[in-house]
Amino acid sequence: RKEVEQDPGPFNVPEGATVAFNCTYSNSASQSFFWYRQDCRKEPKLLMSVYSSGNEDGRFTAQLNRASQYISLLIRDSKLSDSATYLCVVNPTGRRALTFGSGTRLQVQP
Amino acid sequence: GAGVSQSPSNKVTEKGKDVELRCDPISGHTALYWYRQSLGQGLEFLIYFQGNSAPDKSGLPSDRFSAERTGGSVSTLTIQRTQQEDSAVYLCASSLSSRQNYGYTFGSGTRLTVV
């Protein structure tokens, strides 16, 4: 089983739609969680950290469910510029390096 | 510098040759990480530096791969006797600390093609 699992997609949604991604992680003692965004042939960029209480940054909302070991990302009012691959990222306890999921591809269509 | 700088941005090499990839992290960032990403795949962890030491090199795929970091700054990843399966984008990232709640800043990567 992979340490971080994501649905690869693609998710094809129209502009203005709300879309949600989930990911699951295997190490129950993981302490830090992030969502990164990666555009085609570019490096990953930090989108937001994920906190236990849930957190929001503009149109983006991230939530963590420790009991079920899953993390979610909700994007409201999708823009064409949101088209990218979204990477779920976890820091498993005992390691100092982040573990990246394989990503979920989002394509927002006009 | 303002961001993480990697060089070269592209490298084509013949099978069996050695290559060196360079990473210059953000000034003041003590933690440095190397990952690689094959076409259409996720990021694969290679090695992590805290200062000049490498507490975790568990991701290096074989003894053909080595890395060093000097002066707590620039890092070099060396691949000896390259093979075609080494073809990938090699990404370097740095963070202010290895503490778990810091995210990373990535460089734009070195695209390695072994022919």
mmCIF file with all atom_site columns, C-alpha atoms in Angstrom:
data_model
loop_
_atom_site.group_PDB
_atom_site.id
_atom_site.type_symbol
_atom_site.label_atom_id
_atom_site.label_alt_id
_atom_site.label_comp_id
_atom_site.label_asym_id
_atom_site.label_entity_id
_atom_site.label_seq_id
_atom_site.pdbx_PDB_ins_code
_atom_site.Cartn_x
_atom_site.Cartn_y
_atom_site.Cartn_z
_atom_site.occupancy
_atom_site.B_iso_or_equiv
_atom_site.pdbx_formal_charge
_atom_site.auth_seq_id
_atom_site.auth_comp_id
_atom_site.auth_asym_id
_atom_site.auth_atom_id
_atom_site.pdbx_PDB_model_num
ATOM 1   C CA . ARG A 1 1   ? 0.000   0.000  0.000   1.00 0.00 ? 1   ARG A CA 1
ATOM 2   C CA . LYS A 1 2   ? 1.305   3.457  -0.896  1.00 0.00 ? 2   LYS A CA 1
ATOM 3   C CA . GLU A 1 3   ? 1.944   5.854  1.988   1.00 0.00 ? 3   GLU A CA 1
ATOM 4   C CA . VAL A 1 4   ? -0.217  8.510  0.319   1.00 0.00 ? 4   VAL A CA 1
ATOM 5   C CA . GLU A 1 5   ? -2.964  7.562  -2.126  1.00 0.00 ? 5   GLU A CA 1
ATOM 6   C CA . GLN A 1 6   ? -4.856  9.855  -4.460  1.00 0.00 ? 6   GLN A CA 1
ATOM 7   C CA . ASP A 1 7   ? -7.334  9.386  -7.275  1.00 0.00 ? 7   ASP A CA 1
ATOM 8   C CA . PRO A 1 8   ? -5.309  10.333 -10.370 1.00 0.00 ? 8   PRO A CA 1
ATOM 9   C CA . GLY A 1 9   ? -8.344  11.786 -12.164 1.00 0.00 ? 9   GLY A CA 1
ATOM 10  C CA . PRO A 1 10  ? -8.593  13.645 -14.412 1.00 0.00 ? 10  PRO A CA 1
ATOM 11  C CA . PHE A 1 11  ? -11.410 15.686 -12.966 1.00 0.00 ? 11  PHE A CA 1
ATOM 12  C CA . ASN A 1 12  ? -12.969 17.673 -15.802 1.00 0.00 ? 12  ASN A CA 1
ATOM 13  C CA . VAL A 1 13  ? -15.183 20.468 -14.482 1.00 0.00 ? 13  VAL A CA 1
ATOM 14  C CA . PRO A 1 14  ? -16.723 23.611 -15.984 1.00 0.00 ? 14  PRO A CA 1
ATOM 15  C CA . GLU A 1 15  ? -15.675 27.062 -14.885 1.00 0.00 ? 15  GLU A CA 1
ATOM 16  C CA . GLY A 1 16  ? -17.439 28.112 -11.713 1.00 0.00 ? 16  GLY A CA 1
ATOM 17  C CA . ALA A 1 17  ? -17.911 24.570 -10.446 1.00 0.00 ? 17  ALA A CA 1
ATOM 18  C CA . THR A 1 18  ? -16.979 23.338 -7.000  1.00 0.00 ? 18  THR A CA 1
ATOM 19  C CA . VAL A 1 19  ? -14.642 20.359 -6.958  1.00 0.00 ? 19  VAL A CA 1
ATOM 20  C CA . ALA A 1 20  ? -13.258 18.274 -4.108  1.00 0.00 ? 20  ALA A CA 1
ATOM 21  C CA . PHE A 1 21  ? -10.257 15.960 -3.910  1.00 0.00 ? 21  PHE A CA 1
ATOM 22  C CA . ASN A 1 22  ? -9.473  13.475 -1.199  1.00 0.00 ? 22  ASN A CA 1
ATOM 23  C CA . CYS A 1 23  ? -6.383  11.572 -0.294  1.00 0.00 ? 23  CYS A CA 1
ATOM 24  C CA . THR A 1 24  ? -5.645  8.906  2.287   1.00 0.00 ? 24  THR A CA 1
ATOM 25  C CA . TYR A 1 25  ? -2.428  8.280  4.190   1.00 0.00 ? 25  TYR A CA 1
ATOM 26  C CA . SER A 1 26  ? -1.234  5.119  5.858   1.00 0.00 ? 26  SER A CA 1
ATOM 27  C CA . ASN A 1 27  ? 0.871   6.351  8.796   1.00 0.00 ? 27  ASN A CA 1
ATOM 28  C CA . SER A 1 28  ? -1.537  7.226  11.595  1.00 0.00 ? 28  SER A CA 1
ATOM 29  C CA . ALA A 1 29  ? 1.187   9.104  13.483  1.00 0.00 ? 29  ALA A CA 1
ATOM 30  C CA . SER A 1 30  ? 1.822   11.589 10.651  1.00 0.00 ? 30  SER A CA 1
ATOM 31  C CA . GLN A 1 31  ? 2.051   15.127 11.923  1.00 0.00 ? 31  GLN A CA 1
ATOM 32  C CA . SER A 1 32  ? 2.196   17.556 9.000   1.00 0.00 ? 32  SER A CA 1
ATOM 33  C CA . PHE A 1 33  ? 0.007   17.789 5.942   1.00 0.00 ? 33  PHE A CA 1
ATOM 34  C CA . PHE A 1 34  ? 0.072   19.955 2.854   1.00 0.00 ? 34  PHE A CA 1
ATOM 35  C CA . TRP A 1 35  ? -1.436  20.436 -0.572  1.00 0.00 ? 35  TRP A CA 1
ATOM 36  C CA . TYR A 1 36  ? 0.918   21.332 -3.408  1.00 0.00 ? 36  TYR A CA 1
ATOM 37  C CA . ARG A 1 37  ? 0.052   22.342 -6.933  1.00 0.00 ? 37  ARG A CA 1
ATOM 38  C CA . GLN A 1 38  ? 2.084   21.282 -9.970  1.00 0.00 ? 38  GLN A CA 1
ATOM 39  C CA . ASP A 1 39  ? 1.561   22.764 -13.409 1.00 0.00 ? 39  ASP A CA 1
ATOM 40  C CA . CYS A 1 40  ? 2.573   20.774 -16.468 1.00 0.00 ? 40  CYS A CA 1
ATOM 41  C CA . ARG A 1 41  ? 6.369   20.483 -16.741 1.00 0.00 ? 41  ARG A CA 1
ATOM 42  C CA . LYS A 1 42  ? 6.859   22.774 -13.736 1.00 0.00 ? 42  LYS A CA 1
ATOM 43  C CA . GLU A 1 43  ? 8.003   22.239 -10.178 1.00 0.00 ? 43  GLU A CA 1
ATOM 44  C CA . PRO A 1 44  ? 5.510   21.671 -7.335  1.00 0.00 ? 44  PRO A CA 1
ATOM 45  C CA . LYS A 1 45  ? 4.496   24.767 -5.398  1.00 0.00 ? 45  LYS A CA 1
ATOM 46  C CA . LEU A 1 46  ? 3.046   24.901 -1.916  1.00 0.00 ? 46  LEU A CA 1
ATOM 47  C CA . LEU A 1 47  ? -0.674  25.652 -2.068  1.00 0.00 ? 47  LEU A CA 1
ATOM 48  C CA . MET A 1 48  ? -1.543  25.422 1.597   1.00 0.00 ? 48  MET A CA 1
ATOM 49  C CA . SER A 1 49  ? -0.872  23.630 4.838   1.00 0.00 ? 49  SER A CA 1
ATOM 50  C CA . VAL A 1 50  ? -3.643  21.502 6.323   1.00 0.00 ? 50  VAL A CA 1
ATOM 51  C CA . TYR A 1 51  ? -4.583  21.887 9.967   1.00 0.00 ? 51  TYR A CA 1
ATOM 52  C CA . SER A 1 52  ? -6.708  19.658 12.165  1.00 0.00 ? 52  SER A CA 1
ATOM 53  C CA . SER A 1 53  ? -9.329  22.366 12.589  1.00 0.00 ? 53  SER A CA 1
ATOM 54  C CA . GLY A 1 54  ? -9.578  22.873 8.834   1.00 0.00 ? 54  GLY A CA 1
ATOM 55  C CA . ASN A 1 55  ? -8.402  26.002 7.087   1.00 0.00 ? 55  ASN A CA 1
ATOM 56  C CA . GLU A 1 56  ? -9.425  28.233 4.233   1.00 0.00 ? 56  GLU A CA 1
ATOM 57  C CA . ASP A 1 57  ? -7.483  30.397 1.805   1.00 0.00 ? 57  ASP A CA 1
ATOM 58  C CA . GLY A 1 58  ? -9.775  32.290 -0.528  1.00 0.00 ? 58  GLY A CA 1
ATOM 59  C CA . ARG A 1 59  ? -11.556 29.765 -2.737  1.00 0.00 ? 59  ARG A CA 1
ATOM 60  C CA . PHE A 1 60  ? -9.593  26.853 -1.280  1.00 0.00 ? 60  PHE A CA 1
ATOM 61  C CA . THR A 1 61  ? -10.552 24.895 1.843   1.00 0.00 ? 61  THR A CA 1
ATOM 62  C CA . ALA A 1 62  ? -8.480  22.070 3.309   1.00 0.00 ? 62  ALA A CA 1
ATOM 63  C CA . GLN A 1 63  ? -9.611  19.611 5.937   1.00 0.00 ? 63  GLN A CA 1
ATOM 64  C CA . LEU A 1 64  ? -7.981  16.796 7.857   1.00 0.00 ? 64  LEU A CA 1
ATOM 65  C CA . ASN A 1 65  ? -9.737  13.782 9.336   1.00 0.00 ? 65  ASN A CA 1
ATOM 66  C CA . ARG A 1 66  ? -7.218  12.054 11.584  1.00 0.00 ? 66  ARG A CA 1
ATOM 67  C CA . ALA A 1 67  ? -9.577  9.267  12.622  1.00 0.00 ? 67  ALA A CA 1
ATOM 68  C CA . SER A 1 68  ? -10.122 8.210  9.007   1.00 0.00 ? 68  SER A CA 1
ATOM 69  C CA . GLN A 1 69  ? -6.646  9.292  7.871   1.00 0.00 ? 69  GLN A CA 1
ATOM 70  C CA . TYR A 1 70  ? -7.796  11.368 4.969   1.00 0.00 ? 70  TYR A CA 1
ATOM 71  C CA . ILE A 1 71  ? -7.220  14.898 3.775   1.00 0.00 ? 71  ILE A CA 1
ATOM 72  C CA . SER A 1 72  ? -9.470  16.884 1.489   1.00 0.00 ? 72  SER A CA 1
ATOM 73  C CA . LEU A 1 73  ? -9.171  19.944 -0.716  1.00 0.00 ? 73  LEU A CA 1
ATOM 74  C CA . LEU A 1 74  ? -12.233 21.866 -1.852  1.00 0.00 ? 74  LEU A CA 1
ATOM 75  C CA . ILE A 1 75  ? -12.011 24.431 -4.655  1.00 0.00 ? 75  ILE A CA 1
ATOM 76  C CA . ARG A 1 76  ? -14.971 26.757 -5.084  1.00 0.00 ? 76  ARG A CA 1
ATOM 77  C CA . ASP A 1 77  ? -15.780 28.804 -8.191  1.00 0.00 ? 77  ASP A CA 1
ATOM 78  C CA . SER A 1 78  ? -13.162 27.024 -10.325 1.00 0.00 ? 78  SER A CA 1
ATOM 79  C CA . LYS A 1 79  ? -11.085 29.136 -12.702 1.00 0.00 ? 79  LYS A CA 1
ATOM 80  C CA . LEU A 1 80  ? -9.342  28.058 -15.886 1.00 0.00 ? 80  LEU A CA 1
ATOM 81  C CA . SER A 1 81  ? -6.090  28.876 -14.089 1.00 0.00 ? 81  SER A CA 1
ATOM 82  C CA . ASP A 1 82  ? -6.837  26.221 -11.475 1.00 0.00 ? 82  ASP A CA 1
ATOM 83  C CA . SER A 1 83  ? -6.077  23.527 -14.061 1.00 0.00 ? 83  SER A CA 1
ATOM 84  C CA . ALA A 1 84  ? -3.099  21.636 -12.658 1.00 0.00 ? 84  ALA A CA 1
ATOM 85  C CA . THR A 1 85  ? -2.155  18.511 -10.732 1.00 0.00 ? 85  THR A CA 1
ATOM 86  C CA . TYR A 1 86  ? -2.804  18.695 -7.002  1.00 0.00 ? 86  TYR A CA 1
ATOM 87  C CA . LEU A 1 87  ? -0.423  16.761 -4.777  1.00 0.00 ? 87  LEU A CA 1
ATOM 88  C CA . CYS A 1 88  ? -1.350  15.542 -1.315  1.00 0.00 ? 88  CYS A CA 1
ATOM 89  C CA . VAL A 1 89  ? 1.701   15.637 0.948   1.00 0.00 ? 89  VAL A CA 1
ATOM 90  C CA . VAL A 1 90  ? 2.319   14.069 4.343   1.00 0.00 ? 90  VAL A CA 1
ATOM 91  C CA . ASN A 1 91  ? 5.214   14.037 6.775   1.00 0.00 ? 91  ASN A CA 1
ATOM 92  C CA . PRO A 1 92  ? 5.272   10.552 8.307   1.00 0.00 ? 92  PRO A CA 1
ATOM 93  C CA . THR A 1 93  ? 6.559   10.416 11.856  1.00 0.00 ? 93  THR A CA 1
ATOM 94  C CA . GLY A 1 94  ? 10.161  9.312  12.049  1.00 0.00 ? 94  GLY A CA 1
ATOM 95  C CA . ARG A 1 95  ? 11.095  10.800 8.709   1.00 0.00 ? 95  ARG A CA 1
ATOM 96  C CA . ARG A 1 96  ? 12.232  14.307 8.049   1.00 0.00 ? 96  ARG A CA 1
ATOM 97  C CA . ALA A 1 97  ? 11.276  14.296 4.374   1.00 0.00 ? 97  ALA A CA 1
ATOM 98  C CA . LEU A 1 98  ? 7.807   14.857 2.999   1.00 0.00 ? 98  LEU A CA 1
ATOM 99  C CA . THR A 1 99  ? 6.038   12.039 1.177   1.00 0.00 ? 99  THR A CA 1
ATOM 100 C CA . PHE A 1 100 ? 4.148   13.090 -1.925  1.00 0.00 ? 100 PHE A CA 1
ATOM 101 C CA . GLY A 1 101 ? 1.103   11.470 -3.432  1.00 0.00 ? 101 GLY A CA 1
ATOM 102 C CA . SER A 1 102 ? 1.066   10.908 -7.180  1.00 0.00 ? 102 SER A CA 1
ATOM 103 C CA . GLY A 1 103 ? -1.408  13.734 -7.645  1.00 0.00 ? 103 GLY A CA 1
ATOM 104 C CA . THR A 1 104 ? -4.914  14.379 -8.909  1.00 0.00 ? 104 THR A CA 1
ATOM 105 C CA . ARG A 1 105 ? -5.216  16.143 -12.239 1.00 0.00 ? 105 ARG A CA 1
ATOM 106 C CA . LEU A 1 106 ? -7.819  18.894 -12.568 1.00 0.00 ? 106 LEU A CA 1
ATOM 107 C CA . GLN A 1 107 ? -8.915  20.329 -15.898 1.00 0.00 ? 107 GLN A CA 1
ATOM 108 C CA . VAL A 1 108 ? -11.246 23.315 -15.734 1.00 0.00 ? 108 VAL A CA 1
ATOM 109 C CA . GLN A 1 109 ? -13.085 23.863 -18.994 1.00 0.00 ? 109 GLN A CA 1
ATOM 110 C CA . PRO A 1 110 ? -14.632 27.047 -20.394 1.00 0.00 ? 110 PRO A CA 1
ATOM 111 C CA . GLY B 2 1   ? 19.183  33.973 -3.744  1.00 0.00 ? 1   GLY B CA 1
ATOM 112 C CA . ALA B 2 2   ? 15.497  34.628 -4.183  1.00 0.00 ? 2   ALA B CA 1
ATOM 113 C CA . GLY B 2 3   ? 14.645  31.024 -4.976  1.00 0.00 ? 3   GLY B CA 1
ATOM 114 C CA . VAL B 2 4   ? 16.120  27.552 -5.311  1.00 0.00 ? 4   VAL B CA 1
ATOM 115 C CA . SER B 2 5   ? 18.389  27.407 -8.333  1.00 0.00 ? 5   SER B CA 1
ATOM 116 C CA . GLN B 2 6   ? 19.232  24.201 -10.178 1.00 0.00 ? 6   GLN B CA 1
ATOM 117 C CA . SER B 2 7   ? 21.656  23.605 -13.001 1.00 0.00 ? 7   SER B CA 1
ATOM 118 C CA . PRO B 2 8   ? 21.750  22.498 -15.677 1.00 0.00 ? 8   PRO B CA 1
ATOM 119 C CA . SER B 2 9   ? 18.073  22.788 -16.552 1.00 0.00 ? 9   SER B CA 1
ATOM 120 C CA . ASN B 2 10  ? 18.445  20.074 -19.172 1.00 0.00 ? 10  ASN B CA 1
ATOM 121 C CA . LYS B 2 11  ? 21.081  17.387 -19.579 1.00 0.00 ? 11  LYS B CA 1
ATOM 122 C CA . VAL B 2 12  ? 21.368  14.744 -22.273 1.00 0.00 ? 12  VAL B CA 1
ATOM 123 C CA . THR B 2 13  ? 24.038  12.154 -21.623 1.00 0.00 ? 13  THR B CA 1
ATOM 124 C CA . GLU B 2 14  ? 25.138  8.866  -23.074 1.00 0.00 ? 14  GLU B CA 1
ATOM 125 C CA . LYS B 2 15  ? 24.529  5.663  -21.172 1.00 0.00 ? 15  LYS B CA 1
ATOM 126 C CA . GLY B 2 16  ? 27.510  4.864  -18.969 1.00 0.00 ? 16  GLY B CA 1
ATOM 127 C CA . LYS B 2 17  ? 28.649  8.466  -18.480 1.00 0.00 ? 17  LYS B CA 1
ATOM 128 C CA . ASP B 2 18  ? 28.686  10.253 -15.111 1.00 0.00 ? 18  ASP B CA 1
ATOM 129 C CA . VAL B 2 19  ? 26.604  13.367 -14.484 1.00 0.00 ? 19  VAL B CA 1
ATOM 130 C CA . GLU B 2 20  ? 26.567  16.033 -11.792 1.00 0.00 ? 20  GLU B CA 1
ATOM 131 C CA . LEU B 2 21  ? 23.485  18.009 -10.902 1.00 0.00 ? 21  LEU B CA 1
ATOM 132 C CA . ARG B 2 22  ? 23.726  21.164 -8.837  1.00 0.00 ? 22  ARG B CA 1
ATOM 133 C CA . CYS B 2 23  ? 21.337  22.781 -6.385  1.00 0.00 ? 23  CYS B CA 1
ATOM 134 C CA . ASP B 2 24  ? 21.716  26.199 -4.788  1.00 0.00 ? 24  ASP B CA 1
ATOM 135 C CA . PRO B 2 25  ? 19.104  26.556 -2.015  1.00 0.00 ? 25  PRO B CA 1
ATOM 136 C CA . ILE B 2 26  ? 17.479  29.672 -0.637  1.00 0.00 ? 26  ILE B CA 1
ATOM 137 C CA . SER B 2 27  ? 19.932  31.536 1.558   1.00 0.00 ? 27  SER B CA 1
ATOM 138 C CA . GLY B 2 28  ? 19.477  30.594 5.205   1.00 0.00 ? 28  GLY B CA 1
ATOM 139 C CA . HIS B 2 29  ? 17.595  27.374 4.514   1.00 0.00 ? 29  HIS B CA 1
ATOM 140 C CA . THR B 2 30  ? 19.288  24.646 6.520   1.00 0.00 ? 30  THR B CA 1
ATOM 141 C CA . ALA B 2 31  ? 17.368  21.684 5.116   1.00 0.00 ? 31  ALA B CA 1
ATOM 142 C CA . LEU B 2 32  ? 17.828  20.506 1.532   1.00 0.00 ? 32  LEU B CA 1
ATOM 143 C CA . TYR B 2 33  ? 16.074  17.646 -0.262  1.00 0.00 ? 33  TYR B CA 1
ATOM 144 C CA . TRP B 2 34  ? 16.517  15.807 -3.535  1.00 0.00 ? 34  TRP B CA 1
ATOM 145 C CA . TYR B 2 35  ? 13.592  14.113 -5.271  1.00 0.00 ? 35  TYR B CA 1
ATOM 146 C CA . ARG B 2 36  ? 13.124  12.725 -8.745  1.00 0.00 ? 36  ARG B CA 1
ATOM 147 C CA . GLN B 2 37  ? 10.031  12.539 -10.889 1.00 0.00 ? 37  GLN B CA 1
ATOM 148 C CA . SER B 2 38  ? 9.716   10.190 -13.825 1.00 0.00 ? 38  SER B CA 1
ATOM 149 C CA . LEU B 2 39  ? 7.317   11.006 -16.638 1.00 0.00 ? 39  LEU B CA 1
ATOM 150 C CA . GLY B 2 40  ? 3.738   10.913 -15.382 1.00 0.00 ? 40  GLY B CA 1
ATOM 151 C CA . GLN B 2 41  ? 4.813   9.680  -11.959 1.00 0.00 ? 41  GLN B CA 1
ATOM 152 C CA . GLY B 2 42  ? 4.884   11.091 -8.440  1.00 0.00 ? 42  GLY B CA 1
ATOM 153 C CA . LEU B 2 43  ? 7.866   12.484 -6.590  1.00 0.00 ? 43  LEU B CA 1
ATOM 154 C CA . GLU B 2 44  ? 10.341  9.914  -5.331  1.00 0.00 ? 44  GLU B CA 1
ATOM 155 C CA . PHE B 2 45  ? 12.448  10.933 -2.317  1.00 0.00 ? 45  PHE B CA 1
ATOM 156 C CA . LEU B 2 46  ? 16.201  10.461 -2.746  1.00 0.00 ? 46  LEU B CA 1
ATOM 157 C CA . ILE B 2 47  ? 18.127  12.148 0.072   1.00 0.00 ? 47  ILE B CA 1
ATOM 158 C CA . TYR B 2 48  ? 17.824  14.849 2.723   1.00 0.00 ? 48  TYR B CA 1
ATOM 159 C CA . PHE B 2 49  ? 20.497  17.143 4.174   1.00 0.00 ? 49  PHE B CA 1
ATOM 160 C CA . GLN B 2 50  ? 20.423  19.039 7.439   1.00 0.00 ? 50  GLN B CA 1
ATOM 161 C CA . GLY B 2 51  ? 23.374  21.385 7.179   1.00 0.00 ? 51  GLY B CA 1
ATOM 162 C CA . ASN B 2 52  ? 26.160  19.372 5.590   1.00 0.00 ? 52  ASN B CA 1
ATOM 163 C CA . SER B 2 53  ? 25.132  16.003 6.961   1.00 0.00 ? 53  SER B CA 1
ATOM 164 C CA . ALA B 2 54  ? 22.678  13.568 5.375   1.00 0.00 ? 54  ALA B CA 1
ATOM 165 C CA . PRO B 2 55  ? 20.574  11.957 8.105   1.00 0.00 ? 55  PRO B CA 1
ATOM 166 C CA . ASP B 2 56  ? 18.368  10.227 5.559   1.00 0.00 ? 56  ASP B CA 1
ATOM 167 C CA . LYS B 2 57  ? 19.713  8.831  2.303   1.00 0.00 ? 57  LYS B CA 1
ATOM 168 C CA . SER B 2 58  ? 17.291  5.945  2.235   1.00 0.00 ? 58  SER B CA 1
ATOM 169 C CA . GLY B 2 59  ? 15.841  6.907  -1.132  1.00 0.00 ? 59  GLY B CA 1
ATOM 170 C CA . LEU B 2 60  ? 19.026  6.660  -3.180  1.00 0.00 ? 60  LEU B CA 1
ATOM 171 C CA . PRO B 2 61  ? 18.197  3.851  -5.640  1.00 0.00 ? 61  PRO B CA 1
ATOM 172 C CA . SER B 2 62  ? 21.688  2.368  -5.933  1.00 0.00 ? 62  SER B CA 1
ATOM 173 C CA . ASP B 2 63  ? 25.334  2.959  -5.077  1.00 0.00 ? 63  ASP B CA 1
ATOM 174 C CA . ARG B 2 64  ? 25.693  4.756  -8.415  1.00 0.00 ? 64  ARG B CA 1
ATOM 175 C CA . PHE B 2 65  ? 23.934  7.698  -6.764  1.00 0.00 ? 65  PHE B CA 1
ATOM 176 C CA . SER B 2 66  ? 25.674  9.970  -4.268  1.00 0.00 ? 66  SER B CA 1
ATOM 177 C CA . ALA B 2 67  ? 25.218  13.492 -3.003  1.00 0.00 ? 67  ALA B CA 1
ATOM 178 C CA . GLU B 2 68  ? 27.093  16.001 -0.947  1.00 0.00 ? 68  GLU B CA 1
ATOM 179 C CA . ARG B 2 69  ? 26.506  19.422 0.476   1.00 0.00 ? 69  ARG B CA 1
ATOM 180 C CA . THR B 2 70  ? 29.230  21.884 1.375   1.00 0.00 ? 70  THR B CA 1
ATOM 181 C CA . GLY B 2 71  ? 29.180  25.008 3.513   1.00 0.00 ? 71  GLY B CA 1
ATOM 182 C CA . GLY B 2 72  ? 25.589  24.328 4.431   1.00 0.00 ? 72  GLY B CA 1
ATOM 183 C CA . SER B 2 73  ? 24.613  25.651 1.018   1.00 0.00 ? 73  SER B CA 1
ATOM 184 C CA . VAL B 2 74  ? 25.198  24.196 -2.456  1.00 0.00 ? 74  VAL B CA 1
ATOM 185 C CA . SER B 2 75  ? 24.509  20.512 -3.012  1.00 0.00 ? 75  SER B CA 1
ATOM 186 C CA . THR B 2 76  ? 25.642  18.223 -5.825  1.00 0.00 ? 76  THR B CA 1
ATOM 187 C CA . LEU B 2 77  ? 23.906  14.996 -6.832  1.00 0.00 ? 77  LEU B CA 1
ATOM 188 C CA . THR B 2 78  ? 26.184  12.675 -8.796  1.00 0.00 ? 78  THR B CA 1
ATOM 189 C CA . ILE B 2 79  ? 25.017  9.740  -10.860 1.00 0.00 ? 79  ILE B CA 1
ATOM 190 C CA . GLN B 2 80  ? 27.770  7.407  -12.033 1.00 0.00 ? 80  GLN B CA 1
ATOM 191 C CA . ARG B 2 81  ? 27.520  5.098  -15.052 1.00 0.00 ? 81  ARG B CA 1
ATOM 192 C CA . THR B 2 82  ? 24.103  6.440  -15.994 1.00 0.00 ? 82  THR B CA 1
ATOM 193 C CA . GLN B 2 83  ? 21.415  4.046  -17.190 1.00 0.00 ? 83  GLN B CA 1
ATOM 194 C CA . GLN B 2 84  ? 18.329  4.758  -19.259 1.00 0.00 ? 84  GLN B CA 1
ATOM 195 C CA . GLU B 2 85  ? 16.089  4.230  -16.229 1.00 0.00 ? 85  GLU B CA 1
ATOM 196 C CA . ASP B 2 86  ? 17.821  7.206  -14.600 1.00 0.00 ? 86  ASP B CA 1
ATOM 197 C CA . SER B 2 87  ? 16.031  9.490  -17.061 1.00 0.00 ? 87  SER B CA 1
ATOM 198 C CA . ALA B 2 88  ? 13.766  11.751 -15.006 1.00 0.00 ? 88  ALA B CA 1
ATOM 199 C CA . VAL B 2 89  ? 13.399  15.271 -13.675 1.00 0.00 ? 89  VAL B CA 1
ATOM 200 C CA . TYR B 2 90  ? 15.587  15.730 -10.608 1.00 0.00 ? 90  TYR B CA 1
ATOM 201 C CA . LEU B 2 91  ? 14.090  18.245 -8.216  1.00 0.00 ? 91  LEU B CA 1
ATOM 202 C CA . CYS B 2 92  ? 15.827  19.964 -5.335  1.00 0.00 ? 92  CYS B CA 1
ATOM 203 C CA . ALA B 2 93  ? 13.948  21.672 -2.516  1.00 0.00 ? 93  ALA B CA 1
ATOM 204 C CA . SER B 2 94  ? 14.956  23.607 0.553   1.00 0.00 ? 94  SER B CA 1
ATOM 205 C CA . SER B 2 95  ? 13.212  24.627 3.742   1.00 0.00 ? 95  SER B CA 1
ATOM 206 C CA . LEU B 2 96  ? 14.002  26.873 6.653   1.00 0.00 ? 96  LEU B CA 1
ATOM 207 C CA . SER B 2 97  ? 14.195  23.905 8.969   1.00 0.00 ? 97  SER B CA 1
ATOM 208 C CA . SER B 2 98  ? 13.667  20.189 8.954   1.00 0.00 ? 98  SER B CA 1
ATOM 209 C CA . ARG B 2 99  ? 10.906  20.664 11.505  1.00 0.00 ? 99  ARG B CA 1
ATOM 210 C CA . GLN B 2 100 ? 7.832   18.953 10.267  1.00 0.00 ? 100 GLN B CA 1
ATOM 211 C CA . ASN B 2 101 ? 5.573   21.949 9.856   1.00 0.00 ? 101 ASN B CA 1
ATOM 212 C CA . TYR B 2 102 ? 7.672   23.712 7.228   1.00 0.00 ? 102 TYR B CA 1
ATOM 213 C CA . GLY B 2 103 ? 6.793   23.290 3.585   1.00 0.00 ? 103 GLY B CA 1
ATOM 214 C CA . TYR B 2 104 ? 9.398   23.184 0.853   1.00 0.00 ? 104 TYR B CA 1
ATOM 215 C CA . THR B 2 105 ? 10.380  25.506 -1.963  1.00 0.00 ? 105 THR B CA 1
ATOM 216 C CA . PHE B 2 106 ? 11.397  23.618 -5.072  1.00 0.00 ? 106 PHE B CA 1
ATOM 217 C CA . GLY B 2 107 ? 13.780  24.536 -7.818  1.00 0.00 ? 107 GLY B CA 1
ATOM 218 C CA . SER B 2 108 ? 12.678  24.182 -11.421 1.00 0.00 ? 108 SER B CA 1
ATOM 219 C CA . GLY B 2 109 ? 14.543  20.894 -11.755 1.00 0.00 ? 109 GLY B CA 1
ATOM 220 C CA . THR B 2 110 ? 17.090  19.259 -14.025 1.00 0.00 ? 110 THR B CA 1
ATOM 221 C CA . ARG B 2 111 ? 15.599  17.184 -16.823 1.00 0.00 ? 111 ARG B CA 1
ATOM 222 C CA . LEU B 2 112 ? 18.010  14.285 -17.367 1.00 0.00 ? 112 LEU B CA 1
ATOM 223 C CA . THR B 2 113 ? 17.802  12.177 -20.499 1.00 0.00 ? 113 THR B CA 1
ATOM 224 C CA . VAL B 2 114 ? 20.066  9.158  -20.842 1.00 0.00 ? 114 VAL B CA 1
ATOM 225 C CA . VAL B 2 115 ? 20.386  7.942  -24.424 1.00 0.00 ? 115 VAL B CA 1
#
